[in-house]
Short mmCIF file of C-alpha atoms and ligand atoms in Angstrom, two decimals:
data_model
loop_
_atom_site.label_atom_id
_atom_site.label_comp_id
_atom_site.label_asym_id
_atom_site.label_seq_id
_atom_site.Cartn_x
_atom_site.Cartn_y
_atom_site.Cartn_z
CA UNK A 1 47.04 4.76 -12.17
CA UNK A 2 47.16 1.41 -13.86
CA UNK A 3 44.21 1.25 -16.25
CA UNK A 4 43.62 -2.38 -15.30
CA UNK A 5 42.67 -1.68 -11.68
CA UNK A 6 38.86 -1.71 -11.48
CA UNK A 7 37.41 1.15 -9.49
CA UNK A 8 34.19 0.44 -7.61
CA UNK A 9 31.90 2.63 -5.51
CA UNK A 10 30.14 0.57 -2.81
CA UNK A 11 27.07 2.17 -1.18
CA UNK A 12 25.44 0.74 1.94
CA UNK A 13 21.89 1.75 2.94
CA UNK A 14 20.40 2.13 6.41
CA UNK A 15 19.49 -1.49 7.20
CA UNK A 16 22.92 -2.58 5.94
CA UNK A 17 24.59 -0.51 8.67
CA UNK A 18 21.81 -0.80 11.28
CA UNK A 19 24.07 -1.83 14.19
CA UNK A 20 27.71 -2.55 14.99
CA UNK A 21 27.46 -6.18 13.85
CA UNK A 22 26.12 -5.05 10.51
CA UNK A 23 28.88 -2.43 10.26
CA UNK A 24 31.47 -5.15 10.94
CA UNK A 25 29.90 -7.30 8.22
CA UNK A 26 30.00 -4.37 5.80
CA UNK A 27 33.66 -3.75 6.64
CA UNK A 28 34.33 -7.38 5.81
CA UNK A 29 32.65 -6.96 2.40
CA UNK A 30 34.71 -3.87 1.67
CA UNK A 31 37.89 -5.67 2.69
CA UNK A 32 37.10 -8.52 0.28
CA UNK A 33 36.58 -6.08 -2.55
CA UNK A 34 39.89 -4.38 -1.78
CA UNK A 35 41.65 -7.74 -1.59
CA UNK A 36 40.17 -8.67 -4.96
CA UNK A 37 42.40 -5.91 -6.32
CA UNK A 38 39.89 -3.07 -6.71
CA UNK A 39 40.18 0.58 -5.84
CA UNK A 40 37.18 1.15 -3.60
CA UNK A 41 35.29 4.20 -2.41
CA UNK A 42 32.45 3.61 0.06
CA UNK A 43 29.30 5.68 0.59
CA UNK A 44 27.16 5.14 3.69
CA UNK A 45 23.66 6.02 4.85
CA UNK A 46 22.64 6.74 8.42
CA UNK A 47 21.98 3.68 10.61
CA UNK A 48 18.42 2.52 10.00
CA UNK A 49 15.80 4.64 11.82
CA UNK A 50 18.24 7.43 12.65
CA UNK A 51 17.19 9.87 9.90
CA UNK A 52 13.50 9.38 10.75
CA UNK A 53 14.26 10.16 14.38
CA UNK A 54 16.22 13.30 13.50
CA UNK A 55 13.51 14.50 11.10
CA UNK A 56 10.96 13.89 13.89
CA UNK A 57 12.99 16.03 16.34
CA UNK A 58 12.94 18.98 13.92
CA UNK A 59 9.20 18.64 13.22
CA UNK A 60 8.34 18.27 16.90
CA UNK A 61 10.24 21.41 17.84
CA UNK A 62 8.71 23.39 15.02
CA UNK A 63 6.60 22.24 12.06
CA UNK A 64 7.86 25.30 10.13
CA UNK A 65 11.52 24.82 11.07
CA UNK A 66 14.43 26.50 9.28
CA UNK A 67 15.59 24.15 6.51
CA UNK A 68 19.24 25.09 7.03
CA UNK A 69 19.08 23.86 10.61
CA UNK A 70 17.14 20.76 9.50
CA UNK A 71 20.11 19.92 7.25
CA UNK A 72 22.57 20.49 10.10
CA UNK A 73 20.59 18.01 12.19
CA UNK A 74 19.74 15.26 9.69
CA UNK A 75 23.20 15.16 8.07
CA UNK A 76 24.67 13.92 11.36
CA UNK A 77 23.32 10.39 10.82
CA UNK A 78 25.67 9.78 7.91
CA UNK A 79 28.58 11.39 9.75
CA UNK A 80 28.28 8.81 12.53
CA UNK A 81 28.22 5.86 10.13
CA UNK A 82 31.18 7.06 8.08
CA UNK A 83 33.33 7.35 11.20
CA UNK A 84 32.18 3.99 12.58
CA UNK A 85 32.80 2.15 9.33
CA UNK A 86 36.25 3.74 9.01
CA UNK A 87 37.06 2.42 12.51
CA UNK A 88 35.69 -1.05 11.65
CA UNK A 89 37.81 -1.13 8.48
CA UNK A 90 40.92 -0.01 10.35
CA UNK A 91 40.26 -2.87 12.82
CA UNK A 92 40.48 -5.25 9.87
CA UNK A 93 43.79 -3.72 8.80
CA UNK A 94 42.25 -1.76 5.92
CA UNK A 95 43.61 1.76 5.50
CA UNK A 96 40.38 3.81 5.63
CA UNK A 97 39.38 7.42 6.23
CA UNK A 98 35.98 9.09 6.64
CA UNK A 99 34.96 12.02 4.42
CA UNK A 100 32.09 14.45 4.97
CA UNK A 101 30.42 16.24 2.06
CA UNK A 102 32.23 19.55 2.65
CA UNK A 103 35.62 17.85 2.90
CA UNK A 104 35.43 16.38 -0.62
CA UNK A 105 33.88 18.90 -1.51
CA UNK A 106 30.52 17.79 -2.90
CA UNK A 107 28.87 21.06 -3.89
CA UNK A 108 25.11 21.49 -4.18
CA UNK A 109 22.61 24.23 -4.92
CA UNK A 110 20.94 26.09 -2.04
CA UNK A 111 17.68 24.07 -1.93
CA UNK A 112 18.13 23.00 1.70
CA UNK A 113 16.40 19.71 2.50
CA UNK A 114 16.31 18.61 -1.14
CA UNK A 115 19.48 20.01 -2.67
CA UNK A 116 20.78 19.00 -6.09
CA UNK A 117 24.42 18.20 -6.67
CA UNK A 118 26.22 20.95 -8.60
CA UNK A 119 29.73 19.49 -8.77
CA UNK A 120 32.09 17.05 -7.11
CA UNK A 121 35.80 17.57 -6.98
CA UNK A 122 37.09 14.00 -7.15
CA UNK A 123 40.80 14.92 -6.99
CA UNK A 124 41.27 14.45 -3.24
CA UNK A 125 39.47 11.12 -3.19
CA UNK A 126 41.33 9.86 -6.23
CA UNK A 127 44.73 10.63 -4.73
CA UNK A 128 43.66 9.00 -1.48
CA UNK A 129 42.55 5.86 -3.35
CA UNK A 130 45.72 5.78 -5.39
CA UNK A 131 47.68 5.96 -2.16
CA UNK A 132 45.92 2.78 -1.08
CA UNK A 133 43.32 4.32 1.18
CA UNK A 134 39.58 3.56 1.21
CA UNK A 135 37.51 6.75 1.49
CA UNK A 136 34.31 6.23 3.51
CA UNK A 137 32.01 9.02 2.37
CA UNK A 138 29.00 10.23 4.34
CA UNK A 139 26.14 10.02 1.83
CA UNK A 140 23.11 12.33 1.61
CA UNK A 141 25.09 15.50 2.36
CA UNK A 142 26.97 18.28 0.60
CA UNK A 143 27.91 21.91 0.97
CA UNK A 144 25.75 24.72 -0.40
CA UNK A 145 26.77 28.03 -2.01
CA UNK A 146 26.40 29.67 1.42
CA UNK A 147 29.02 27.32 2.86
CA UNK A 148 26.45 25.47 4.97
CA UNK A 149 25.66 21.74 5.05
CA UNK A 150 22.89 20.63 2.68
CA UNK A 151 21.09 17.30 2.27
CA UNK A 152 19.86 15.67 -0.92
CA UNK A 153 16.30 14.59 -0.01
CA UNK A 154 15.18 11.28 1.49
CA UNK A 155 16.99 8.31 -0.02
CA UNK A 156 19.70 10.72 -1.21
CA UNK A 157 22.70 8.51 -0.42
CA UNK A 158 21.95 6.61 -3.62
CA UNK A 159 22.48 9.86 -5.49
CA UNK A 160 25.70 10.60 -3.56
CA UNK A 161 27.01 7.20 -4.63
CA UNK A 162 26.12 7.52 -8.31
CA UNK A 163 27.46 11.08 -8.48
CA UNK A 164 30.67 9.95 -6.85
CA UNK A 165 30.98 7.03 -9.25
CA UNK A 166 30.66 9.51 -12.14
CA UNK A 167 33.19 11.93 -10.64
CA UNK A 168 35.68 9.13 -9.92
CA UNK A 169 35.06 7.51 -13.32
CA UNK A 170 34.33 4.27 -11.49
CA UNK A 171 33.69 1.10 -13.43
CA UNK A 172 30.57 0.39 -11.39
CA UNK A 173 28.40 1.72 -8.58
CA UNK A 174 27.21 -1.10 -6.32
CA UNK A 175 24.16 -0.19 -4.21
CA UNK A 176 24.01 -2.67 -1.31
CA UNK A 177 20.61 -2.93 0.37
CA UNK A 178 18.26 -5.33 2.17
CA UNK A 179 16.98 -7.11 -0.97
CA UNK A 180 19.19 -8.89 -3.49
CA UNK A 181 18.25 -6.85 -6.53
CA UNK A 182 15.59 -4.97 -8.44
CA UNK A 183 12.37 -6.96 -8.66
CA UNK A 184 9.32 -6.79 -10.89
CA UNK A 185 7.61 -5.21 -7.88
CA UNK A 186 8.31 -4.70 -4.19
CA UNK A 187 9.24 -8.23 -3.01
CA UNK A 188 7.98 -7.32 0.46
CA UNK A 189 4.39 -7.24 -0.73
CA UNK A 190 4.42 -9.73 -3.59
CA UNK A 191 6.17 -12.99 -2.76
CA UNK A 192 6.04 -14.01 -6.41
CA UNK A 193 8.00 -10.92 -7.48
CA UNK A 194 10.79 -11.89 -9.84
CA UNK A 195 14.35 -10.60 -9.64
CA UNK A 196 15.50 -8.84 -12.80
CA UNK A 197 19.09 -9.41 -13.96
CA UNK A 198 18.87 -6.20 -15.95
CA UNK A 199 16.53 -3.26 -16.27
CA UNK A 200 16.82 -0.19 -18.52
CA UNK A 201 17.68 3.23 -17.10
CA UNK A 202 14.41 4.53 -18.50
CA UNK A 203 12.25 1.91 -16.82
CA UNK A 204 14.10 2.18 -13.52
CA UNK A 205 13.75 5.97 -13.66
CA UNK A 206 10.01 5.69 -14.24
CA UNK A 207 9.58 3.02 -11.54
CA UNK A 208 11.53 5.11 -9.02
CA UNK A 209 9.56 8.23 -9.84
CA UNK A 210 6.24 6.44 -9.28
CA UNK A 211 7.27 5.02 -5.92
CA UNK A 212 9.70 2.05 -6.12
CA UNK A 213 11.93 3.16 -3.26
CA UNK A 214 14.81 0.83 -4.07
CA UNK A 215 16.72 3.68 -5.79
CA UNK A 216 16.21 7.41 -5.35
CA UNK A 217 14.82 8.90 -8.60
CA UNK A 218 17.64 11.41 -8.95
CA UNK A 219 20.27 8.69 -8.67
CA UNK A 220 18.79 6.93 -11.70
CA UNK A 221 18.49 10.21 -13.59
CA UNK A 222 22.15 10.88 -12.94
CA UNK A 223 23.24 7.33 -13.79
CA UNK A 224 21.40 7.59 -17.09
CA UNK A 225 22.97 10.94 -17.92
CA UNK A 226 26.49 10.01 -16.87
CA UNK A 227 26.26 6.39 -18.09
CA UNK A 228 27.16 4.97 -14.68
CA UNK A 229 26.74 1.19 -14.41
CA UNK A 230 24.60 0.70 -11.32
CA UNK A 231 24.12 -2.64 -9.62
CA UNK A 232 21.62 -3.25 -6.78
CA UNK A 233 22.53 -6.17 -4.53
CA UNK A 234 22.19 -7.49 -0.99
CA UNK A 235 24.58 -6.69 1.81
CA UNK A 236 23.11 -9.59 3.79
CA UNK A 237 24.25 -12.49 1.64
CA UNK A 238 27.82 -13.66 1.76
CA UNK A 239 29.33 -14.52 -1.54
CA UNK A 240 32.67 -14.11 -3.19
CA UNK A 241 33.60 -10.54 -4.03
CA UNK A 242 31.57 -9.73 -7.14
CA UNK A 243 33.54 -9.68 -10.38
CA UNK A 244 32.49 -8.42 -13.81
CA UNK A 245 30.77 -11.07 -15.87
CA UNK A 246 29.30 -12.71 -12.80
CA UNK A 247 27.20 -10.17 -10.98
CA UNK A 248 24.95 -11.32 -8.15
CA UNK A 249 22.50 -8.41 -8.23
CA UNK A 250 20.48 -6.43 -10.81
CA UNK A 251 22.14 -4.10 -13.30
CA UNK A 252 20.63 -0.89 -14.65
CA UNK A 253 21.65 -0.69 -18.30
CA UNK A 254 20.95 0.75 -21.74
CA UNK A 255 17.99 -0.60 -23.69
CA UNK A 256 20.24 -2.32 -26.27
CA UNK A 257 21.76 -4.51 -23.56
CA UNK A 258 18.42 -6.19 -22.94
CA UNK A 259 17.69 -9.08 -25.23
CA UNK A 260 14.08 -9.89 -24.50
CA UNK A 261 11.89 -6.91 -23.78
CA UNK A 262 8.77 -7.60 -21.76
CA UNK A 263 5.66 -5.51 -22.26
CA UNK A 264 5.67 -4.54 -18.59
CA UNK A 265 8.98 -4.45 -16.68
CA UNK A 266 7.58 -3.68 -13.27
CA UNK A 267 4.81 -2.43 -11.01
CA UNK A 268 5.15 0.20 -8.30
CA UNK A 269 2.89 1.78 -5.75
CA UNK A 270 2.99 5.06 -3.91
CA UNK A 271 1.11 5.96 -0.77
CA UNK A 272 2.50 9.48 -0.87
CA UNK A 273 -0.36 11.12 -2.74
CA UNK A 274 -3.70 12.60 -1.73
CA UNK A 275 -6.75 13.31 -3.86
CA UNK A 276 -8.56 16.64 -4.12
CA UNK A 277 -11.90 17.15 -5.92
CA UNK A 278 -13.01 20.68 -6.72
CA UNK A 279 -16.70 20.44 -7.50
CA UNK A 280 -19.03 22.46 -9.69
CA UNK A 281 -16.63 24.93 -11.19
CA UNK A 282 -18.04 27.13 -13.95
CA UNK A 283 -17.29 25.35 -17.24
CA UNK A 284 -15.49 28.12 -19.11
CA UNK A 285 -12.17 28.64 -20.88
CA UNK A 286 -9.42 29.40 -18.38
CA UNK A 287 -10.95 27.55 -15.44
CA UNK A 288 -8.13 24.96 -15.31
CA UNK A 289 -5.58 27.76 -15.32
CA UNK A 290 -7.48 29.49 -12.52
CA UNK A 291 -7.35 26.32 -10.39
CA UNK A 292 -3.81 25.13 -11.12
CA UNK A 293 -1.95 28.42 -11.61
CA UNK A 294 -2.04 29.46 -7.94
CA UNK A 295 -1.10 25.90 -6.87
CA UNK A 296 1.98 26.03 -9.10
CA UNK A 297 2.85 29.48 -7.76
CA UNK A 298 2.71 28.01 -4.25
CA UNK A 299 5.09 25.22 -5.33
CA UNK A 300 2.45 22.50 -4.98
CA UNK A 301 3.15 19.72 -7.47
CA UNK A 302 0.03 18.35 -9.11
CA UNK A 303 0.36 14.83 -10.50
CA UNK A 304 -2.74 13.09 -11.90
CA UNK A 305 -5.68 15.15 -13.20
CA UNK A 306 -9.21 14.34 -14.47
CA UNK A 307 -11.89 16.77 -15.46
CA UNK A 308 -15.52 15.66 -15.73
CA UNK A 309 -18.07 17.99 -17.20
CA UNK A 310 -21.78 17.89 -16.29
CA UNK A 311 -24.76 19.04 -18.36
CA UNK A 312 -25.47 22.02 -16.12
CA UNK A 313 -22.61 24.26 -17.25
CA UNK A 314 -20.35 23.13 -14.41
CA UNK A 315 -17.29 20.93 -14.33
CA UNK A 316 -15.46 18.94 -11.63
CA UNK A 317 -11.68 18.82 -11.35
CA UNK A 318 -10.11 15.87 -9.51
CA UNK A 319 -6.34 15.67 -9.05
CA UNK A 320 -3.59 14.44 -6.75
CA UNK A 321 -0.90 16.28 -4.80
CA UNK A 322 1.80 15.02 -2.46
CA UNK A 323 0.33 14.09 0.95
CA UNK A 324 2.70 16.52 2.64
CA UNK A 325 1.37 19.34 0.41
CA UNK A 326 -2.33 18.64 1.06
CA UNK A 327 -2.91 21.28 3.75
CA UNK A 328 -1.10 23.93 1.72
CA UNK A 329 -3.03 23.00 -1.43
CA UNK A 330 -6.37 23.39 0.39
CA UNK A 331 -5.46 26.82 1.74
CA UNK A 332 -4.37 27.95 -1.72
CA UNK A 333 -7.64 26.72 -3.27
CA UNK A 334 -9.73 28.35 -0.55
CA UNK A 335 -7.85 31.63 -0.84
CA UNK A 336 -8.52 31.57 -4.57
CA UNK A 337 -12.26 30.82 -4.32
CA UNK A 338 -13.18 34.26 -5.63
CA UNK A 339 -11.65 33.38 -9.02
CA UNK A 340 -12.95 29.80 -9.27
CA UNK A 341 -16.35 29.82 -7.53
CA UNK A 342 -16.51 26.09 -6.87
CA UNK A 343 -19.28 24.86 -4.59
CA UNK A 344 -17.33 22.21 -2.71
CA UNK A 345 -13.83 20.86 -1.99
CA UNK A 346 -13.40 17.18 -1.14
CA UNK A 347 -10.17 15.51 -0.07
CA UNK A 348 -9.11 11.90 0.45
CA UNK A 349 -5.69 10.78 1.57
CA UNK A 350 -6.61 7.13 1.89
CA UNK A 351 -5.51 6.46 -1.66
CA UNK A 352 -2.64 4.71 -3.41
CA UNK A 353 -1.24 5.20 -6.89
CA UNK A 354 -0.44 1.98 -8.70
CA UNK A 355 1.70 2.17 -11.83
CA UNK A 356 2.77 -0.34 -14.45
CA UNK A 357 5.94 0.54 -16.36
CA UNK A 358 7.62 -0.87 -19.44
CA UNK A 359 9.34 0.38 -22.59
CA UNK A 360 7.51 -2.44 -24.40
CA UNK A 361 4.34 -0.33 -24.11
CA UNK A 362 5.58 1.79 -26.98
CA UNK A 363 5.02 -1.11 -29.34
CA UNK A 364 2.27 -3.10 -27.59
CA UNK A 365 -1.32 -1.97 -27.34
CA UNK A 366 -3.59 -3.16 -24.56
CA UNK A 367 -1.48 -2.59 -21.45
CA UNK A 368 -3.94 -0.07 -20.04
CA UNK A 369 -7.00 -2.16 -20.87
CA UNK A 370 -5.46 -5.20 -19.15
CA UNK A 371 -4.97 -3.02 -16.10
CA UNK A 372 -8.56 -1.76 -16.03
CA UNK A 373 -10.01 -5.23 -16.67
CA UNK A 374 -7.88 -6.83 -13.93
CA UNK A 375 -8.95 -4.22 -11.38
CA UNK A 376 -12.60 -4.47 -12.46
CA UNK A 377 -12.53 -8.25 -11.96
CA UNK A 378 -11.46 -7.62 -8.35
CA UNK A 379 -14.16 -4.98 -7.92
CA UNK A 380 -11.59 -2.26 -7.41
CA UNK A 381 -12.77 1.19 -8.44
CA UNK A 382 -10.37 3.36 -10.45
CA UNK A 383 -10.62 6.98 -9.29
CA UNK A 384 -8.06 8.76 -11.48
CA UNK A 385 -5.92 7.63 -14.42
CA UNK A 386 -2.77 9.03 -15.95
CA UNK A 387 -0.49 7.71 -18.67
CA UNK A 388 2.85 8.45 -20.26
CA UNK A 389 4.73 6.78 -23.09
CA UNK A 390 5.97 3.93 -20.91
CA UNK A 391 3.61 4.03 -17.90
CA UNK A 392 -0.02 3.73 -16.86
CA UNK A 393 -1.02 4.84 -13.36
CA UNK A 394 -4.31 4.55 -11.51
CA UNK A 395 -5.45 5.91 -8.19
CA UNK A 396 -7.44 3.49 -6.01
CA UNK A 397 -8.45 3.15 -2.35
CA UNK A 398 -5.37 2.27 -0.32
CA UNK A 399 -6.99 -0.78 1.30
CA UNK A 400 -6.65 -2.56 -2.07
CA UNK A 401 -2.90 -1.94 -2.50
CA UNK A 402 -1.68 -5.52 -2.02
CA UNK A 403 -4.63 -7.07 -3.83
CA UNK A 404 -4.21 -4.79 -6.85
CA UNK A 405 -0.45 -5.13 -7.14
CA UNK A 406 -0.62 -8.95 -6.86
CA UNK A 407 -3.45 -9.25 -9.37
CA UNK A 408 -1.68 -7.01 -11.88
CA UNK A 409 1.60 -8.85 -11.36
CA UNK A 410 -0.14 -12.08 -12.34
CA UNK A 411 -2.09 -10.48 -15.19
CA UNK A 412 1.08 -9.22 -16.90
CA UNK A 413 2.74 -12.60 -16.57
CA UNK A 414 5.38 -11.37 -14.16
CA UNK A 415 4.97 -14.01 -11.43
CA UNK A 416 8.05 -16.08 -10.64
CA UNK A 417 7.68 -19.73 -11.60
P1 LIG B 1 18.28 1.31 1.78
O1 LIG B 1 18.08 1.61 3.22
O2 LIG B 1 19.31 0.24 1.55
O3 LIG B 1 18.51 2.52 0.95
P2 LIG B 1 15.52 1.23 0.86
O4 LIG B 1 14.54 0.85 1.92
O5 LIG B 1 15.65 2.64 0.48
O6 LIG B 1 16.94 0.60 1.28
O7 LIG B 1 15.21 0.38 -0.48
C1 LIG B 1 15.10 -1.02 -0.44
C2 LIG B 1 13.63 -1.42 -0.37
O8 LIG B 1 12.98 -1.04 -1.58
C3 LIG B 1 13.38 -2.90 -0.27
O9 LIG B 1 13.42 -3.33 1.06
C4 LIG B 1 12.00 -3.08 -0.92
O10 LIG B 1 10.99 -3.24 0.05
C5 LIG B 1 11.75 -1.76 -1.64
N1 LIG B 1 11.36 -1.94 -3.04
C6 LIG B 1 10.30 -1.31 -3.64
N2 LIG B 1 10.18 -1.68 -4.91
C7 LIG B 1 11.18 -2.55 -5.17
C8 LIG B 1 11.58 -3.28 -6.33
N3 LIG B 1 10.93 -3.17 -7.49
N4 LIG B 1 12.66 -4.10 -6.24
C9 LIG B 1 13.34 -4.21 -5.08
N5 LIG B 1 12.99 -3.55 -3.94
C10 LIG B 1 11.94 -2.73 -3.98
N1 LIG B 2 19.61 8.60 5.56
C1 LIG B 2 18.88 9.26 4.50
C2 LIG B 2 17.43 8.81 4.51
O1 LIG B 2 17.05 7.98 5.30
C3 LIG B 2 19.50 9.07 3.16
C4 LIG B 2 19.57 7.65 2.68
O2 LIG B 2 19.50 6.69 3.46
O3 LIG B 2 19.74 7.45 1.47
O4 LIG B 2 16.64 9.31 3.73
MG1 LIG B 3 17.21 3.95 0.05
#
């Protein structure tokens, strides 16, 4: 291989391959990149809406379906797109071939439905690229230790792409989507959101993990670990083939590549959580362990927690769990009532978690107080709070999502001019 040939992984998400016209447009983009002299590997998602439909089929047939069969079903979406894009590329005279996870192979652990990548053998793809062929890889899928198809969790094609970029030692991983970069918040709810030229791995990781769906959390984790240069850009705008030094999208980079560090890099929201209040627990040592131990044993992830103690020897525990875990969490708490002796359980799934994220918080005080003041001025009640080194999150009623995110965006000086 000539060391001067740039190697790029191009990933296209669901809306970018939503129909045959979009697939033709994507093929055109890939052709341009090849003609610009790059070695290119492509990763595709299922056509928009397809994965949701397939997930729905499994749930409708059986809410407690076998996860191995779920993977067999949902992985088909990406198989269709990889074949279609290979055909569209061949139509344009580009030598292309589809690859499924097991053909690479992309090996994962056995956690069907949310598998983690164990290893990727890049040798076959590299020889195919060096022979002038464009591999079109079905994202989201791999092969487990039992030899069966696995999938990587919703949004997992991002992770396929980054992992592939690491395995192929690519110069860059370009994530093409329906917005032209990473913004200070979801541009679909805040029109004044500002596009970021660069964001640190750490901030992007935190934003993704608190709900910014633009990149799957694991893809950022992996990019950070493997030092993959990730760019997010639009598949809908037509420009010249991107070249280094003049990138149209947003780059995820190391902290030292960012000259001016804002206090807050971005704001995210998540509607995926539900609140549980366990009321009037006996206020004694070990009560938190008695509540949360059985939840952990049942694989229920608890996120935010507050404890408020009364004067009457009782205490209330309020916390959040994933909306999809709510029913399971309640049954676990009820089954464990003998050990906790609470008087009442209350639940609310009409809540949203709003988070502000920025590495600048390490050196600036006052980020949290600005958040509380801004929400108070809008009469928005904060129900639960949690913080980490570079993040403050609050739980509020979901009807205030847009209002809160917009107000905070303005309060932290993030609005576009
Ligand atoms: P794809 O199908 O290409 O994987 P996704 O829907 O998973 O696309 O991710 C893109 C979406 O992420 C955008 O349409 C946007 O609404 C949302 N989004 C949330 N937060 C952000 C952010 N901070 N910057 C850009 N997009 C964001
Ligand atoms: N098609 C899968 C999903 O919708 C994976 C992806 O698009 O990244 O979750
Ligand atoms: Mg996505």
